[in-house]
mmCIF file with all atom_site columns, C-alpha atoms in Angstrom:
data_model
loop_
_atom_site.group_PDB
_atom_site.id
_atom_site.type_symbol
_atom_site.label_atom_id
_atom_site.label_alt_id
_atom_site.label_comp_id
_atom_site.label_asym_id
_atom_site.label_entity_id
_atom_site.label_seq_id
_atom_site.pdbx_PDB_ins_code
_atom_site.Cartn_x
_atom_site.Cartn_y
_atom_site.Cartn_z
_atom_site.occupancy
_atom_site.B_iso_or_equiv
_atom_site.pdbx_formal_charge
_atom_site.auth_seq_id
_atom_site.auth_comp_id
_atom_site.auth_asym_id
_atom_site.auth_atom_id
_atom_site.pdbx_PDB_model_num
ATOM 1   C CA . UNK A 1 1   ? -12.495 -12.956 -48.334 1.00 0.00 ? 1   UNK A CA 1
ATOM 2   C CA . UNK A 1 2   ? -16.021 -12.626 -50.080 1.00 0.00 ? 2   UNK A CA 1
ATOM 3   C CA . UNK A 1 3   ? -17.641 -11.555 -46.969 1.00 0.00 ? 3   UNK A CA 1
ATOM 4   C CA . UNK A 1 4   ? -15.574 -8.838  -46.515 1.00 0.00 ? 4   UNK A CA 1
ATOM 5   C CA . UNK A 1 5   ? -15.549 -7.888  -49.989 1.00 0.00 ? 5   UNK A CA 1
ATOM 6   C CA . UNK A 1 6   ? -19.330 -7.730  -49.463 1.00 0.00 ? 6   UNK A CA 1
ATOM 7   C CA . UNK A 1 7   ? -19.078 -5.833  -46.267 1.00 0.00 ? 7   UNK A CA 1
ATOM 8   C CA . UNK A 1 8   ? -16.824 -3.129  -47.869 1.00 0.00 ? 8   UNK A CA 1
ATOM 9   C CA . UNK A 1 9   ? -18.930 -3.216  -51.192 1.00 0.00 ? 9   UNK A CA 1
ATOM 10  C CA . UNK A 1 10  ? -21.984 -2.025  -48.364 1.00 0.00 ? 10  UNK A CA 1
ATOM 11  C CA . UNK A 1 11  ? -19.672 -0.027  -46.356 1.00 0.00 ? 11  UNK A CA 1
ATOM 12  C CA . UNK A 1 12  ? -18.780 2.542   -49.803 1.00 0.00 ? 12  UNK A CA 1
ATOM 13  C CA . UNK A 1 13  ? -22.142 2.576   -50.478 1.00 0.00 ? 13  UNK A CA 1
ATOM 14  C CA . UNK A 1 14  ? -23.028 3.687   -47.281 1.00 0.00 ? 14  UNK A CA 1
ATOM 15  C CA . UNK A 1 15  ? -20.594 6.443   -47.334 1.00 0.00 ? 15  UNK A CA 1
ATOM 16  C CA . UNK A 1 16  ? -21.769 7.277   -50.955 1.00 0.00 ? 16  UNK A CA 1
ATOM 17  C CA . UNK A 1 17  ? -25.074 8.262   -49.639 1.00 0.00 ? 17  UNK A CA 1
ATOM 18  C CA . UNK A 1 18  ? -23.280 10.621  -46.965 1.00 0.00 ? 18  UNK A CA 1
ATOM 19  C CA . UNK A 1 19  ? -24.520 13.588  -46.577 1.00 0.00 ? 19  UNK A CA 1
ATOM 20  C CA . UNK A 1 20  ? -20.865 14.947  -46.113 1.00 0.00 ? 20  UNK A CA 1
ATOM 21  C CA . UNK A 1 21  ? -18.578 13.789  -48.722 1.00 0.00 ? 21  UNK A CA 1
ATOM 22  C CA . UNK A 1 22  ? -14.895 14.129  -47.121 1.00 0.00 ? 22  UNK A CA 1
ATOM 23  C CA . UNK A 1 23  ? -15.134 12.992  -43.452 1.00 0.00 ? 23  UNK A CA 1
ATOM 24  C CA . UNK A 1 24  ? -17.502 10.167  -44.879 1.00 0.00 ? 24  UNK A CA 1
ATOM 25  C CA . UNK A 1 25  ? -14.372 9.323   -47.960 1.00 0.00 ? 25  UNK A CA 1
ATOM 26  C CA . UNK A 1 26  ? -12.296 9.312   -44.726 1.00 0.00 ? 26  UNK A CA 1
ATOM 27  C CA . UNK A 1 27  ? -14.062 7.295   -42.423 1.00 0.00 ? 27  UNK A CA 1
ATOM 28  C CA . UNK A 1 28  ? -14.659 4.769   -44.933 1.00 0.00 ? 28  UNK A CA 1
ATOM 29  C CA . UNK A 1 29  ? -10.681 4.568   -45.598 1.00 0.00 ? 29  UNK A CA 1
ATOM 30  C CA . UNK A 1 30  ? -9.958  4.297   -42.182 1.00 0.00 ? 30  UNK A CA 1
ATOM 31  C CA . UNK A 1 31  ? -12.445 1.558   -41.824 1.00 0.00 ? 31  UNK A CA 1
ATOM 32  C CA . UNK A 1 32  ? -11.038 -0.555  -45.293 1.00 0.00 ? 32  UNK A CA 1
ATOM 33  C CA . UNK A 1 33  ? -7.328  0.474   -44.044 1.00 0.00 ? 33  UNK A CA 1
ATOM 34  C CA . UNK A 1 34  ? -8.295  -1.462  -40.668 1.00 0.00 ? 34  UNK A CA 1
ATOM 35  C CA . UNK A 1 35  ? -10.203 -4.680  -42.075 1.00 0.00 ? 35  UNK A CA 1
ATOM 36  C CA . UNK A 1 36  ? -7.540  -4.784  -44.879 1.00 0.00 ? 36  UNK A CA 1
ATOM 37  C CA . UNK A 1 37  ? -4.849  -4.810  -42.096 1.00 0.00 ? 37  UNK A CA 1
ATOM 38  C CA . UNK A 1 38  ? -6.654  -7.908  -40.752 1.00 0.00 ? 38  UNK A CA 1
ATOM 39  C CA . UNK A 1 39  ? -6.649  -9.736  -44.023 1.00 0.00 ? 39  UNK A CA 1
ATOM 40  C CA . UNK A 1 40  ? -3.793  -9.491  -46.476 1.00 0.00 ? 40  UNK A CA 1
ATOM 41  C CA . UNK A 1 41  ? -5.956  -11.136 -49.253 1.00 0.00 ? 41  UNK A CA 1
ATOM 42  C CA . UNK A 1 42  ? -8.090  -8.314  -49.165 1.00 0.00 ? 42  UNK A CA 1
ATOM 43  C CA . UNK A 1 43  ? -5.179  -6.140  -49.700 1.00 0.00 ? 43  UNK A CA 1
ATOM 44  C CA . UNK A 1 44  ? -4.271  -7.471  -52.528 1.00 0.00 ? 44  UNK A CA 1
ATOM 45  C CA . UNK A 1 45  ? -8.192  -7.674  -53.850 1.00 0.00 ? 45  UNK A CA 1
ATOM 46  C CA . UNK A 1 46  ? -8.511  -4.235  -53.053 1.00 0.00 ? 46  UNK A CA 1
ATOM 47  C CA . UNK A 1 47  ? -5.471  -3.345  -55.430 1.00 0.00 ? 47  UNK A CA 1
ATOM 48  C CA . UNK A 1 48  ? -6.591  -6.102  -57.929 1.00 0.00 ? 48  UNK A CA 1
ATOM 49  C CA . UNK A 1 49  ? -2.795  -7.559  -57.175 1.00 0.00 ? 49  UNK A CA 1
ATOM 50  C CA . UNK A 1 50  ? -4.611  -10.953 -56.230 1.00 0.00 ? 50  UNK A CA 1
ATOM 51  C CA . UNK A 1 51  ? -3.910  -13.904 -58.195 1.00 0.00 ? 51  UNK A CA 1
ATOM 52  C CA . UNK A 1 52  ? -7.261  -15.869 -59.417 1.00 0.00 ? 52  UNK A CA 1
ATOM 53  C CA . UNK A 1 53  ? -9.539  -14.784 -56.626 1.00 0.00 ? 53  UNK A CA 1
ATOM 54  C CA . UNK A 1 54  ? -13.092 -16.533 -58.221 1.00 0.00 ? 54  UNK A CA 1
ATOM 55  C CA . UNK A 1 55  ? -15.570 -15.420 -60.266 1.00 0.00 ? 55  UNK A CA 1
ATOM 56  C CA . UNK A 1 56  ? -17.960 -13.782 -57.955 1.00 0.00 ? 56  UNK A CA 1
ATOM 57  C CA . UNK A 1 57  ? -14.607 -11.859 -55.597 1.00 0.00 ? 57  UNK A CA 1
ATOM 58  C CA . UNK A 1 58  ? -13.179 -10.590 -58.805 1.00 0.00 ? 58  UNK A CA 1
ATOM 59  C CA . UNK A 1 59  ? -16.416 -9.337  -59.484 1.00 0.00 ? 59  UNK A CA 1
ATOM 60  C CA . UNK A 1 60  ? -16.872 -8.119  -56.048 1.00 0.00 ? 60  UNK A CA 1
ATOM 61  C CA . UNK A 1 61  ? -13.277 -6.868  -56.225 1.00 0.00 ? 61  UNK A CA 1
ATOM 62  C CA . UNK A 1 62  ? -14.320 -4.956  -59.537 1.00 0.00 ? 62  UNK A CA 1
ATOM 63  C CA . UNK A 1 63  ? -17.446 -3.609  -58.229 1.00 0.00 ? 63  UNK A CA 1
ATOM 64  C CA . UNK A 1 64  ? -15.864 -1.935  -54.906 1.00 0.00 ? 64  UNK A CA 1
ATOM 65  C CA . UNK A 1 65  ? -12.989 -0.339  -56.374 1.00 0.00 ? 65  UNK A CA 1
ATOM 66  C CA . UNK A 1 66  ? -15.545 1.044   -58.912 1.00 0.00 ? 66  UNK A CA 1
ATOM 67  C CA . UNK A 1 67  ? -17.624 2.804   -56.292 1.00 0.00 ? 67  UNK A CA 1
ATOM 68  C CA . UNK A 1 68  ? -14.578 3.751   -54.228 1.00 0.00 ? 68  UNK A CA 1
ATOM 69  C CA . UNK A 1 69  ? -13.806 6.034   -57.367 1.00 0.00 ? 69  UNK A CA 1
ATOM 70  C CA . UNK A 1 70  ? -16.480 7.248   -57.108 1.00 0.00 ? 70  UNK A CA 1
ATOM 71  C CA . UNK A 1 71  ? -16.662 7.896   -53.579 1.00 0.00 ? 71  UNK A CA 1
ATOM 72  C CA . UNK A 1 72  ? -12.986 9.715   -54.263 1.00 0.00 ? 72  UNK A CA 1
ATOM 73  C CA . UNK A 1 73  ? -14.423 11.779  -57.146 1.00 0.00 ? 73  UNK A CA 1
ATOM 74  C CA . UNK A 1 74  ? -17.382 12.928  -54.949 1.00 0.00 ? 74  UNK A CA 1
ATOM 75  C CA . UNK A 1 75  ? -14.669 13.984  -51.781 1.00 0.00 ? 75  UNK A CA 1
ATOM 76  C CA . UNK A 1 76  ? -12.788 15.938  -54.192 1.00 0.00 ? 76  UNK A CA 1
ATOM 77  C CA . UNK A 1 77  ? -15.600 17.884  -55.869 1.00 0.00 ? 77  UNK A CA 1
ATOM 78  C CA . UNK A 1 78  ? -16.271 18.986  -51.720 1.00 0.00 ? 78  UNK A CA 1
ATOM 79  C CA . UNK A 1 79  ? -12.894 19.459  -51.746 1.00 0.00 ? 79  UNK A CA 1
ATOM 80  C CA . UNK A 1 80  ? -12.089 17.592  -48.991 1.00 0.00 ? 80  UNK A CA 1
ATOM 81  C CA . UNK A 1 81  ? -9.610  15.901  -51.252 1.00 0.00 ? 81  UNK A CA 1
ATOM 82  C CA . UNK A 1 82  ? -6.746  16.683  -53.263 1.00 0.00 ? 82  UNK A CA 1
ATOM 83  C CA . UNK A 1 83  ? -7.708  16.779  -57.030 1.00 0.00 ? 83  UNK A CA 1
ATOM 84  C CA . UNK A 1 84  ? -4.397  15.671  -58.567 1.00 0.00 ? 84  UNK A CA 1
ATOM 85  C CA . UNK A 1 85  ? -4.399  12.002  -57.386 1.00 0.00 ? 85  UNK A CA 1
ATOM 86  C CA . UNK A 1 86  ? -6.695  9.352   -58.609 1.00 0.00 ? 86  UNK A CA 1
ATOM 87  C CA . UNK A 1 87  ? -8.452  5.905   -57.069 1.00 0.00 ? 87  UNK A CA 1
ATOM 88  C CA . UNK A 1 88  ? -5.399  3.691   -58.019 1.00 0.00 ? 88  UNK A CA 1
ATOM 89  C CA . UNK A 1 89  ? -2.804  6.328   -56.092 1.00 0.00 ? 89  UNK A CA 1
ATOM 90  C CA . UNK A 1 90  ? -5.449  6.409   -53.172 1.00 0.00 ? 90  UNK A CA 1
ATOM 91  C CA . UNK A 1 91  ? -5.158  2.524   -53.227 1.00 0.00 ? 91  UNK A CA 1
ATOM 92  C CA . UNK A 1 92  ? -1.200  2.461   -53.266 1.00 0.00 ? 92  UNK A CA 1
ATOM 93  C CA . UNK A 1 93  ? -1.703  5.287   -50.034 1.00 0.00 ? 93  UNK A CA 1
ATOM 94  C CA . UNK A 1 94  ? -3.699  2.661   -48.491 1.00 0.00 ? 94  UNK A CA 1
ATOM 95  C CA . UNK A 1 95  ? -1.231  0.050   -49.160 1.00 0.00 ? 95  UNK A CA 1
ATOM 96  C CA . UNK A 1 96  ? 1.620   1.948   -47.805 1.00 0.00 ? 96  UNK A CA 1
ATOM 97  C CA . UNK A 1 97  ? -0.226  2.739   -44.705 1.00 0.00 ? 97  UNK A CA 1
ATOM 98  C CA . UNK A 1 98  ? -0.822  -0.567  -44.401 1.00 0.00 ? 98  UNK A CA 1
ATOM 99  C CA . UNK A 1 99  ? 3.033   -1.590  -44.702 1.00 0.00 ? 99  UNK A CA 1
ATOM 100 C CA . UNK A 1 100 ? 3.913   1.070   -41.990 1.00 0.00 ? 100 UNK A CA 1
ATOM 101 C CA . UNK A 1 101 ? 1.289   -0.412  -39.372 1.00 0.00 ? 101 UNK A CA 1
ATOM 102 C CA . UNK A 1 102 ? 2.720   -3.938  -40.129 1.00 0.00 ? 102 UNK A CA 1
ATOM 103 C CA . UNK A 1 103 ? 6.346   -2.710  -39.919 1.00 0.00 ? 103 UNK A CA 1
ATOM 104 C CA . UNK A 1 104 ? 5.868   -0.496  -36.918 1.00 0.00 ? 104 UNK A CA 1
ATOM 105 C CA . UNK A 1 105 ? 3.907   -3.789  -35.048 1.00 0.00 ? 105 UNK A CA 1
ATOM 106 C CA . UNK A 1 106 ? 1.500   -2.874  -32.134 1.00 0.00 ? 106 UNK A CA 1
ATOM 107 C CA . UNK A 1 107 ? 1.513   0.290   -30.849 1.00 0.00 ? 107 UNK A CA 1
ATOM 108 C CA . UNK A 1 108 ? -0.680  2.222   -28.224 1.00 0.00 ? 108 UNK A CA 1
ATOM 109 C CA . UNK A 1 109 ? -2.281  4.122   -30.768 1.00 0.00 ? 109 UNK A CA 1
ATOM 110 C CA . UNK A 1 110 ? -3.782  1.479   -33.741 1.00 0.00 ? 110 UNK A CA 1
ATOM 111 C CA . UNK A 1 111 ? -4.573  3.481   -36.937 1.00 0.00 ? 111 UNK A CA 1
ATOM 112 C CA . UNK A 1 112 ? -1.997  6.340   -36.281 1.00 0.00 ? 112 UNK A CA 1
ATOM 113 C CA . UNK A 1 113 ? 0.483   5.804   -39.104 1.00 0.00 ? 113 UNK A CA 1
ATOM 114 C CA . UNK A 1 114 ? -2.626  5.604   -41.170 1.00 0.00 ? 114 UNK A CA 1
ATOM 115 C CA . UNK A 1 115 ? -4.169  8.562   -40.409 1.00 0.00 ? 115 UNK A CA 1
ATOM 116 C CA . UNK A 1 116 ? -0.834  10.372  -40.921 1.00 0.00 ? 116 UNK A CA 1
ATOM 117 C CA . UNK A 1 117 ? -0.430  8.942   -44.252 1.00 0.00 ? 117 UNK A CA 1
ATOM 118 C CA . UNK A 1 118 ? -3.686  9.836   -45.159 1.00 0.00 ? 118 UNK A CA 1
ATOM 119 C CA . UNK A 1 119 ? -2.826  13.396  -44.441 1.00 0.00 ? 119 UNK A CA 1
ATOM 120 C CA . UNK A 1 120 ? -1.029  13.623  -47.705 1.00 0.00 ? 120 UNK A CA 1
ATOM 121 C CA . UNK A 1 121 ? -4.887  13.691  -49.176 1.00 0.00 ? 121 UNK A CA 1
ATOM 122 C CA . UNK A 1 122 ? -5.818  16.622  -47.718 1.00 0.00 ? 122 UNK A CA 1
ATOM 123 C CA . UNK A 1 123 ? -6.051  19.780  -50.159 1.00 0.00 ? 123 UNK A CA 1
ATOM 124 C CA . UNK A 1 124 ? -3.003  21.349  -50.481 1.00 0.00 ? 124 UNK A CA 1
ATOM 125 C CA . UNK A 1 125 ? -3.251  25.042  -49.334 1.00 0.00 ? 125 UNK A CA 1
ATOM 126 C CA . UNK A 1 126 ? -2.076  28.094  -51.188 1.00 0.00 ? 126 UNK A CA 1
ATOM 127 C CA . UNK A 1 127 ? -0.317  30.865  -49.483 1.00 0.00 ? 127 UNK A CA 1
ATOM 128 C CA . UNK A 1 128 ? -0.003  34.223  -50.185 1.00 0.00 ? 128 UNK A CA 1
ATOM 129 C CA . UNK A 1 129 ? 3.315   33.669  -51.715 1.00 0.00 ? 129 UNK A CA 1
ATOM 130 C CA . UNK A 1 130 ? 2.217   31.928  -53.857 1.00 0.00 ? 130 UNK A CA 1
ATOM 131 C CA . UNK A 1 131 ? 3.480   28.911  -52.720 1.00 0.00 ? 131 UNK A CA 1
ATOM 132 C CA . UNK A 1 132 ? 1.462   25.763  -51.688 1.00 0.00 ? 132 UNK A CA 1
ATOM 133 C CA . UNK A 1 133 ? 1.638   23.903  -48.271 1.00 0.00 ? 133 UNK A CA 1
#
C-alpha cells in the first residue's frame, strides 16, 4: 500500500502543477478511482477509514489527502468544480463510484459508472428561470 500511496502522493502533485486546473482535478480522480479499485486498502487510506496503517502510510495517507484539497480548491476557483462540496464529500463520491464498479462487476466499458458519478461535480448551471440544472 505505501507504494501506491507514494505514486498517488506524485500523481496530485503532478496535476497540481497543471496548467489546466479541472480536466487535470479530473484526470487525477479517474486515475486514484482506478488504482483504488485495484486495492481496497487504499480505499480506505484514501478516506482515512483504515485501521493502524504505520507510521510512514498514515503519514503518506495525511499528506495526499492534504494536497488533493488542494488540488479540489484550485478546480473550483477555475470553476471546473462545484463550490459547495468539499475534499471529504469528493472522497465519499469516490468511494461510491467505487462501490458501483464493484457491484456492477466487469463491464465493456471500465471507468463508466465513475465518470457518471463524477458528473455530479460539474458546476451546476443557472437558467434563465432562475432555476439551476
Amino acid at each position: 500500500m505505501l507504494e501506491h500511496l507514494e505514486q498517488l502522493t506524485l500523481d496530485v502533485r503532478a496535476a497540481l502543477a497543471e496548467a489546466e486546473a479541472g480536466p487535470a482535478f479530473f484526470a487525477f480522480l479517474t486515475g486514484m478511482t482506478a488504482e483504488a479499485d485495484a486495492k481496497q486498502d487504499l480505499t480506505e487510506a484514501i478516506t482515512a477509514a483504515a485501521g493502524p496503517m504505520g507510521v510512514e502510510a498514515e503519514e503518506l495517507a495525511a499528506q495526499l489527502r492534504e494536497l488533493f484539497g488542494a488540488l479540489l480548491a484550485r478546480a473550483q476557483q477555475a470553476g471546473a468544480v462545484r463550490d459547495d462540496v468539499g475534499a471529504a464529500d469528493v472522497q465519499a463520491i469516490v468511494v461510491a463510484a467505487l462501490t458501483a464498479g464493484r457491484r456492477r462487476g466487469a463491464s465493456e466499458r471500465p471507468g463508466r459508472l465513475a465518470e457518471v458519478v463524477f458528473d455530479c461535480l460539474l458546476p451546476r448551471h443557472t437558467h434563465a428561470d432562475g432555476n439551476t440544472a
